[in-house]
XYZ file of C-alpha atoms in Angstrom:
578
model
C -13.467 -1.524 5.707
C -9.946 -1.875 6.611
C -7.150 -3.609 5.046
C -8.161 -7.183 6.359
C -11.678 -6.535 5.463
C -10.896 -5.375 1.803
C -8.660 -8.647 1.774
C -11.331 -10.526 2.751
C -13.958 -10.387 0.942
C -11.791 -9.650 -2.095
C -10.526 -13.675 -1.794
C -13.351 -15.901 -1.247
C -14.998 -14.331 -3.686
C -12.256 -16.223 -5.730
C -13.596 -19.721 -6.964
C -10.323 -22.059 -6.853
C -8.404 -22.069 -10.273
C -8.585 -18.290 -9.273
C -7.550 -18.765 -5.676
C -4.641 -20.918 -7.072
C -3.296 -18.044 -9.492
C -3.115 -16.019 -6.221
C -0.969 -18.533 -4.494
C 1.313 -18.381 -7.624
C 1.522 -15.143 -8.335
C 2.486 -14.322 -5.035
C 5.130 -17.493 -4.171
C 6.156 -17.576 -8.136
C 7.919 -15.714 -11.087
C 5.901 -12.496 -11.774
C 6.806 -12.827 -15.645
C 4.004 -12.937 -17.411
C 3.734 -9.633 -16.762
C 7.585 -8.022 -16.454
C 7.662 -7.976 -13.093
C 9.426 -10.191 -11.038
C 7.131 -10.935 -7.891
C 8.954 -12.808 -4.765
C 8.439 -12.970 -1.334
C 9.792 -9.868 0.041
C 13.771 -9.528 1.662
C 12.281 -6.222 3.476
C 14.490 -5.940 6.766
C 12.192 -7.382 9.892
C 13.500 -10.801 10.780
C 17.143 -9.569 10.558
C 18.880 -6.601 12.214
C 19.190 -3.068 11.151
C 22.956 -2.169 11.445
C 23.155 0.963 13.741
C 25.173 2.843 10.463
C 24.729 2.865 7.161
C 26.126 5.992 4.651
C 22.153 7.067 3.359
C 18.983 7.076 5.171
C 16.503 7.807 2.877
C 13.161 8.544 4.918
C 9.897 7.350 3.138
C 9.399 5.032 0.135
C 7.348 7.107 -2.211
C 8.066 8.568 -5.361
C 11.106 11.375 -4.589
C 12.987 7.894 -1.967
C 12.244 4.353 -4.539
C 14.098 6.239 -7.022
C 17.021 7.796 -4.628
C 16.890 4.814 -2.192
C 17.917 2.217 -6.123
C 20.410 4.921 -7.607
C 22.228 5.258 -4.794
C 22.431 1.294 -4.108
C 23.625 0.736 -7.291
C 26.736 1.494 -5.870
C 27.559 -0.884 -4.131
C 30.296 0.770 -1.900
C 27.350 2.703 -0.299
C 24.978 1.112 2.448
C 21.432 2.432 1.799
C 18.241 2.318 4.575
C 14.896 2.920 3.763
C 12.741 3.326 6.660
C 8.671 3.380 5.419
C 5.920 3.439 7.921
C 2.766 1.961 6.027
C 3.275 -2.055 5.071
C 3.956 -3.812 1.174
C 2.325 -4.072 -1.359
C -0.106 -6.809 -2.278
C -2.146 -9.033 -4.755
C -5.498 -5.981 -4.723
C -2.364 -3.200 -4.629
C -2.277 -4.195 -8.123
C -4.948 -3.592 -9.447
C -6.153 -0.254 -11.265
C -9.603 -0.564 -10.397
C -9.393 -0.565 -6.676
C -7.988 2.496 -6.570
C -10.680 4.247 -4.934
C -11.539 1.526 -2.205
C -7.311 1.074 -1.571
C -8.154 5.433 0.117
C -10.295 3.398 2.526
C -7.323 1.210 4.421
C -3.860 1.328 5.490
C -2.546 2.877 2.770
C -3.982 5.882 3.237
C -3.200 8.159 5.692
C -6.076 9.011 6.438
C -5.231 12.747 6.328
C -8.263 15.431 6.705
C -7.785 19.455 6.169
C -9.016 22.340 8.721
C -12.656 24.078 8.163
C -12.836 26.617 6.116
C -15.251 29.209 5.130
C -15.153 28.503 1.439
C -14.510 25.065 0.748
C -15.087 21.917 1.713
C -18.659 22.512 3.340
C -20.410 19.901 2.097
C -17.420 16.929 3.969
C -17.751 15.851 7.343
C -17.242 18.522 9.029
C -16.289 20.759 6.658
C -13.405 19.357 6.276
C -11.693 17.877 2.673
C -10.382 14.388 2.639
C -6.432 15.072 1.492
C -5.412 11.529 0.717
C -1.381 10.547 1.010
C -0.195 7.502 0.734
C 1.378 5.182 3.165
C 2.852 1.782 2.380
C 5.845 0.390 -0.023
C 5.333 3.763 -3.235
C 3.250 6.123 -1.223
C 0.189 7.087 -2.956
C 1.799 5.305 -6.284
C 0.584 2.596 -4.089
C -3.467 5.058 -4.377
C -3.466 7.360 -7.075
C -5.003 6.962 -10.790
C -1.628 6.846 -12.485
C -1.413 9.082 -15.217
C 1.887 9.537 -16.548
C 1.652 13.814 -17.324
C 4.627 15.963 -17.660
C 4.166 19.434 -16.910
C 4.843 22.624 -18.926
C 8.293 23.857 -20.488
C 6.905 26.694 -19.085
C 6.801 25.395 -15.457
C 10.435 24.252 -15.643
C 11.830 26.504 -17.279
C 10.071 29.215 -14.115
C 11.937 27.641 -11.299
C 15.397 27.919 -13.033
C 14.063 31.771 -13.748
C 14.044 32.147 -9.539
C 17.546 32.211 -9.249
C 17.266 27.989 -9.260
C 19.934 26.331 -11.850
C 19.714 23.529 -13.963
C 15.917 23.226 -13.205
C 14.866 24.598 -16.767
C 13.021 21.614 -18.995
C 16.194 21.438 -20.766
C 17.387 20.185 -17.643
C 15.069 17.832 -16.453
C 13.581 16.176 -19.711
C 16.984 14.044 -19.791
C 15.701 12.264 -15.500
C 12.049 12.293 -17.294
C 13.599 9.922 -19.463
C 15.716 8.095 -18.226
C 13.015 7.217 -15.255
C 9.956 6.471 -18.655
C 10.067 2.669 -19.885
C 7.026 3.904 -23.036
C 5.833 0.724 -24.968
C 3.278 3.527 -26.525
C 3.196 2.752 -30.594
C 3.458 6.283 -32.488
C 6.087 7.260 -29.960
C 8.723 4.669 -30.225
C 10.658 7.204 -32.257
C 10.200 10.303 -30.634
C 13.740 12.476 -29.475
C 10.488 12.576 -26.090
C 10.286 9.364 -25.386
C 12.247 6.876 -23.978
C 12.147 2.934 -24.003
C 15.010 2.101 -21.992
C 13.350 2.954 -17.867
C 12.180 0.949 -15.409
C 9.180 2.628 -15.206
C 6.435 1.609 -18.143
C 3.926 3.620 -18.969
C 1.078 2.596 -22.010
C -2.570 3.560 -23.175
C -5.111 2.392 -20.412
C -6.333 -0.490 -21.400
C -9.829 -0.265 -21.790
C -11.016 0.835 -24.335
C -14.694 1.947 -23.455
C -16.434 4.291 -26.335
C -16.982 7.050 -24.149
C -14.265 8.322 -24.959
C -14.385 8.124 -28.347
C -17.217 10.178 -27.563
C -14.969 12.771 -25.759
C -12.324 13.170 -27.805
C -14.377 13.454 -30.557
C -17.052 16.461 -28.757
C -12.999 17.462 -27.440
C -12.628 17.850 -31.595
C -16.092 19.405 -32.387
C -15.148 22.343 -29.498
C -11.956 23.108 -31.373
C -8.761 20.833 -29.091
C -6.161 18.752 -30.607
C -6.995 15.296 -31.568
C -4.984 12.474 -30.067
C -1.931 15.627 -28.380
C 0.701 13.583 -26.871
C 0.100 15.704 -23.590
C 3.567 15.195 -22.408
C 4.915 17.201 -24.826
C 2.109 19.664 -24.484
C -0.526 19.910 -23.236
C -2.353 23.010 -24.629
C -5.765 23.150 -25.837
C -6.287 18.764 -26.242
C -7.938 16.508 -26.066
C -6.719 12.259 -25.339
C -6.650 8.531 -24.243
C -5.268 8.337 -20.404
C -0.916 7.191 -20.661
C -0.894 5.767 -17.576
C 2.045 3.721 -15.514
C 0.730 0.171 -16.100
C 2.762 -3.067 -17.641
C -0.061 -5.230 -19.453
C -2.815 -3.119 -16.762
C -1.386 -3.774 -13.370
C -0.214 -0.541 -11.865
C 3.543 0.531 -11.815
C 4.347 1.829 -8.103
C 6.761 3.400 -7.851
C 8.184 0.682 -5.212
C 7.475 -2.036 -8.010
C 9.476 0.082 -11.057
C 12.459 1.338 -8.352
C 11.965 -1.116 -5.210
C 11.829 -4.533 -6.894
C 14.729 -4.589 -9.465
C 17.133 -3.196 -6.550
C 15.442 -5.260 -3.499
C 18.292 -8.263 -3.790
C 21.263 -5.506 -3.473
C 22.850 -6.943 0.357
C 23.900 -2.924 0.422
C 20.018 -1.780 0.267
C 17.782 -2.989 3.606
C 14.022 -1.663 3.951
C 12.541 -1.075 6.135
C 8.981 -1.324 6.327
C 6.730 0.172 9.814
C 8.938 1.792 10.217
C 8.211 5.513 11.261
C 11.262 8.420 11.649
C 10.275 10.593 14.248
C 12.999 12.236 13.860
C 15.961 13.811 11.958
C 19.273 13.344 14.258
C 21.000 16.353 14.081
C 24.320 17.318 15.454
C 23.068 21.738 17.222
C 26.647 22.541 17.163
C 27.595 21.580 13.725
C 23.911 21.570 12.144
C 25.033 18.211 10.391
C 22.462 15.360 9.866
C 23.855 13.036 12.731
C 21.175 10.854 12.060
C 17.008 8.770 12.988
C 14.921 7.857 15.540
C 12.206 5.594 14.853
C 9.466 3.618 15.998
C 9.524 -0.304 14.469
C 7.449 -2.906 16.196
C 6.988 -0.213 19.797
C 9.879 0.566 20.289
C 11.887 3.233 19.687
C 15.540 2.727 18.272
C 17.845 5.203 16.604
C 20.301 4.620 13.107
C 23.160 7.057 12.454
C 23.787 8.439 8.719
C 27.622 8.460 7.511
C 27.166 10.504 4.467
C 23.826 11.815 3.556
C 19.558 11.713 5.818
C 16.989 12.051 2.641
C 13.474 13.002 3.522
C 10.719 12.155 1.251
C 8.414 11.728 3.658
C 6.021 14.008 1.005
C 4.531 17.283 0.840
C 2.972 16.467 4.728
C 5.213 14.993 6.095
C 8.739 15.651 4.819
C 7.869 19.379 6.770
C 6.139 18.041 9.494
C 9.243 16.067 10.255
C 11.904 19.082 9.971
C 9.514 20.992 12.384
C 9.302 18.345 14.703
C 13.437 18.299 14.255
C 14.665 21.637 14.562
C 14.029 23.466 11.741
C 11.203 25.672 10.972
C 9.844 28.987 12.088
C 11.386 29.316 14.780
C 8.399 31.455 16.724
C 6.031 28.233 15.684
C 8.594 25.661 16.961
C 9.432 27.479 20.098
C 5.709 27.196 20.789
C 5.587 23.603 20.408
C 9.002 24.042 23.085
C 10.947 22.690 20.531
C 14.076 24.032 20.088
C 14.809 26.097 17.521
C 18.111 24.853 15.191
C 17.374 25.820 12.302
C 15.219 28.799 10.888
C 13.417 28.273 7.686
C 9.446 28.748 6.421
C 9.581 25.135 6.638
C 5.304 24.322 5.945
C 4.824 27.553 4.202
C 3.438 27.466 0.349
C 1.488 24.554 0.070
C 0.022 24.718 -3.385
C -2.426 22.094 -5.465
C -4.840 21.694 -8.102
C -8.712 22.158 -7.127
C -11.730 22.042 -8.920
C -15.463 19.791 -8.447
C -14.998 15.567 -9.298
C -17.543 13.869 -10.124
C -19.838 16.627 -12.358
C -22.270 13.748 -13.577
C -24.353 13.033 -16.217
C -26.524 10.636 -17.644
C -26.436 8.223 -20.834
C -28.965 5.535 -22.294
C -26.117 3.086 -21.536
C -24.900 0.688 -19.176
C -21.376 0.633 -18.401
C -19.408 -1.403 -16.376
C -19.371 -0.146 -12.877
C -17.171 -0.549 -9.526
C -17.912 -1.461 -7.100
C -15.983 -3.245 -3.271
C -18.378 -6.348 -5.100
C -18.025 -5.548 -8.783
C -14.548 -6.002 -7.673
C -14.228 -8.762 -6.326
C -16.048 -10.014 -9.282
C -13.977 -13.381 -10.443
C -15.359 -13.089 -14.143
C -13.334 -8.667 -13.963
C -11.027 -10.522 -11.956
C -9.233 -12.930 -15.060
C -9.977 -10.412 -17.487
C -7.373 -8.224 -15.471
C -5.350 -11.629 -14.992
C -4.557 -13.666 -16.934
C -4.927 -11.429 -19.828
C -4.467 -7.390 -18.469
C -7.297 -6.117 -19.533
C -11.094 -5.379 -18.683
C -12.573 -2.191 -16.849
C -10.313 -3.111 -13.669
C -6.732 -1.956 -15.657
C -8.018 1.331 -15.969
C -7.308 3.631 -12.564
C -9.122 5.256 -11.165
C -11.436 4.561 -14.027
C -10.505 7.150 -16.149
C -9.840 6.591 -19.571
C -9.556 10.201 -21.454
C -7.483 13.673 -20.002
C -8.621 17.116 -21.917
C -6.416 20.662 -21.676
C -8.373 24.026 -22.094
C -7.756 28.186 -21.654
C -9.713 30.049 -19.625
C -9.929 33.247 -21.108
C -8.384 34.796 -18.571
C -5.450 32.812 -20.153
C -5.914 29.849 -16.864
C -5.205 26.269 -17.747
C -7.572 23.676 -16.447
C -8.207 19.663 -17.093
C -10.580 17.686 -17.788
C -11.062 13.777 -16.772
C -13.133 11.248 -18.561
C -14.235 8.973 -15.791
C -17.059 7.003 -17.275
C -16.359 3.760 -15.038
C -17.580 4.355 -12.378
C -19.945 3.423 -9.149
C -22.788 3.793 -10.606
C -25.031 2.601 -13.525
C -25.698 4.855 -16.934
C -23.323 7.300 -15.296
C -20.392 9.095 -16.120
C -18.084 11.691 -15.196
C -15.947 15.225 -15.643
C -13.842 16.160 -12.799
C -12.109 19.386 -13.116
C -9.000 21.211 -12.306
C -7.966 24.150 -11.912
C -3.499 24.148 -12.618
C -2.329 27.636 -11.493
C -4.319 28.632 -8.639
C -4.371 31.467 -6.763
C -5.661 29.892 -3.666
C -2.168 28.983 -1.305
C -2.379 26.441 2.608
C -0.369 25.657 4.219
C 1.653 22.871 7.128
C 1.678 23.595 10.913
C 2.461 21.449 13.683
C -0.358 20.415 16.222
C 2.414 19.623 18.777
C 5.873 18.072 19.502
C 3.997 14.622 19.243
C 5.398 12.233 16.112
C 2.169 10.497 16.127
C 0.201 13.135 15.979
C -1.024 13.824 12.219
C 0.059 17.526 11.413
C -2.567 20.032 10.440
C -2.940 21.103 6.837
C -4.921 24.201 5.589
C -5.346 25.215 2.283
C -7.157 29.061 1.380
C -9.718 27.403 -1.154
C -11.918 29.740 -2.786
C -10.786 32.734 -0.456
C -10.196 34.625 -3.864
C -12.655 35.752 -6.759
C -10.143 34.173 -9.163
C -10.308 30.472 -8.781
C -14.046 29.995 -8.285
C -14.465 32.305 -11.494
C -11.663 29.945 -13.557
C -13.562 27.133 -11.764
C -17.374 27.711 -12.674
C -15.847 28.120 -16.680
C -14.091 24.674 -16.484
C -16.805 23.134 -15.525
C -19.585 25.766 -18.006
C -17.430 23.859 -19.914
C -17.368 19.703 -18.818
C -21.755 20.169 -19.318
C -21.341 21.761 -22.472
C -18.009 19.454 -23.919
C -21.240 16.815 -23.579
C -25.062 18.836 -23.735
C -23.802 20.789 -27.182
C -22.083 18.452 -29.248
C -23.345 15.575 -31.474
C -20.294 12.774 -30.719
C -22.520 11.973 -26.757
C -26.169 12.189 -28.952
C -25.920 8.354 -29.416
C -26.447 7.809 -26.326
C -27.962 10.892 -24.900
C -25.817 12.444 -22.398
C -26.737 15.230 -20.426
C -25.924 16.802 -16.824
C -27.766 15.043 -14.137
C -30.501 16.769 -13.722
C -31.429 16.351 -10.553
C -29.806 19.826 -7.931
C -27.535 19.334 -4.860
C -29.604 19.602 -2.572
C -27.810 22.656 -0.602
C -27.685 24.719 -3.946
C -31.401 23.812 -4.960
C -32.513 27.352 -3.764
C -30.364 28.457 -7.257
C -31.150 28.776 -10.934
C -30.089 25.577 -12.178
C -26.405 25.217 -13.842
C -26.441 29.396 -13.766
C -23.170 30.719 -12.604
C -24.361 31.108 -9.125
C -25.472 28.472 -8.526
C -22.078 26.061 -9.879
C -20.456 28.230 -6.602
C -22.518 27.275 -4.305
C -21.660 23.065 -6.703
C -17.395 23.921 -6.049
C -17.771 25.249 -2.589
C -19.307 22.417 -0.263
C -18.215 19.563 -3.175
C -14.722 20.958 -3.126
C -12.131 18.321 -4.634
C -8.873 18.360 -4.320
C -6.269 16.393 -6.891
C -4.159 15.920 -4.398
C -1.357 17.231 -5.992
C 0.508 19.462 -2.610
C 3.531 20.150 -2.934
C 6.050 23.816 -2.467
C 6.082 23.417 1.001
C 9.872 22.680 1.620
C 10.259 24.469 -1.256
C 13.181 26.133 -3.796
C 14.815 28.945 -2.656
C 13.559 29.127 0.741
C 14.028 25.808 2.854
C 16.268 23.947 0.413
C 18.877 24.956 -2.553
C 18.716 24.275 -5.753
C 21.189 20.848 -4.840
C 17.556 20.279 -3.228
C 20.403 20.777 0.583
C 18.122 21.779 3.421
C 18.929 25.399 3.595
C 22.007 26.016 6.970
C 22.518 22.145 7.031
C 24.856 19.946 6.516
C 23.863 16.239 5.520
C 20.012 16.815 4.905
C 18.306 16.661 1.554
C 14.159 16.933 0.661
C 13.984 14.336 -2.251
C 10.377 15.316 -3.109
C 7.379 17.132 -4.295
C 7.727 19.677 -1.367
C 10.531 21.059 -3.492
C 8.916 22.950 -6.187
C 8.637 26.065 -5.456
C 5.128 26.493 -7.635
C 2.575 23.778 -8.362
C 3.220 22.398 -12.174
C 0.404 22.352 -14.263
C 0.098 18.396 -14.041
C -0.070 14.969 -11.999
C 3.020 14.825 -10.465
C 3.758 11.820 -9.835
C 5.961 11.174 -13.377
C 8.067 15.067 -12.050
C 8.134 13.660 -8.589
C 10.135 10.165 -10.093
C 12.248 13.403 -12.059
C 13.287 15.140 -8.342
C 14.332 11.785 -7.971
C 15.904 10.554 -11.116
C 17.679 14.544 -10.592
C 18.166 14.379 -6.721
C 20.094 10.930 -6.533
C 22.481 12.336 -9.322
C 22.897 14.999 -7.266
C 24.622 13.237 -4.536
C 26.224 10.546 -6.911
C 28.360 13.397 -7.746
C 28.839 15.248 -4.735
C 29.973 12.318 -2.637
C 32.190 10.654 -6.095
C 33.916 14.240 -6.139
């Protein structure tokens, strides 16, 4: 279902009163939940200037933060270029995230076939959803607010990147955050002064309490604040919503800033090349396509690349920055030989481990998302199952005997009655991948590869996590009241193996492989950019997104990428304010 089809189905199902409210929401102030929602002032009907101080490529988490912070300096001009469209009413619905991944808000990428993973998918290719539009992947993600561990950032600094230790990055997490969770109001690890709203997931199903109590039975700490310490604990989800409405990076950082006269935002504008003077090795502007025409715009100070872990390396390589033999193979003149696109990291495991219960819970499908009652509950009161991003209400963190950390995510709101899911993700995988060019055509997607289970360690670890998830449900008292149990119907491609044996789970994992879409490392610090996020050997060009992480944080990457945006913007402002 595309955007137009979904919009039509969604809209015609409204009652007249709801349609009236829709118009009030679209054209009037979005005051009831604190976000101004006016007709967009995006560049479209007015000319784009020939030159700006800063050009930001990509309106994802990093790009939205940078565009906001740089445009705070009224004497600096900033252009933000985004390949996708603006958000709409239904992108505000957290419960619609799965449906949005089937629209043009998703680039629609798929990974290359591999030997040991994704065997159950079409053409043995795992889908890699990546957001395309104002807000980037924060328009289609699960909105879980997590930061990772202290060690994640101390390790980055220890690798030769000063200024990236936990003590250095924590202030930037706090700078963004506006946390309304009551028990965190006096915590030095949380802030109420930022513009990224964080709250507890607003819908509370009985299964979440069971999930938490089951974790306690298994020795996990109850109701942990996993933004501080996610070690061996269980909790309800913290999410970036406000009164149950999605707070994307665009909602948080662009909407408050988009009426600034020095900030221009061009949607439906796909950058095809960064212009670099080959003699001085200085970035001087960008080429992009808008309304079918190739356009050029120049930067007086810097180009900031925030197109994400797939498109950022692609654009660097198309612009002559990357592995020299690879670029020459595609007929691209080499300006700087760097290992761009290599060392891709990702969390992966099993999504949708299915349990059955004797209780019917809320079901989210194309029909139920547009149900007038559920919509009214969400729209008027900010409550109900539509407030839950991807249906994910609870999170648990465990460690394997080998010391690897895993995340278990409870999804009680599903597309089936009498069913809930637990998703498992390995947070420190051994597998690595890459992003390379298919050809030198900027409109063609790059080649995305990842070595799922091309090692014994990751498979053993994910078998441990899946067995632990089954234990969570079947070996605790907490779930007995709803007679919860693993769906006894085996996965068809693995039914020849003893059910629930290690070999059975290994078969399931390599067939129903699931990535968490936390890709990073493709422009990593120390190899492609320095600790100031400047592309090595190139003047006036930085990368500010999750691709700069030298290793994957043990967490969802939305909040860490916002942190990179805050810290990167501070570096840029400091550099140009000297």
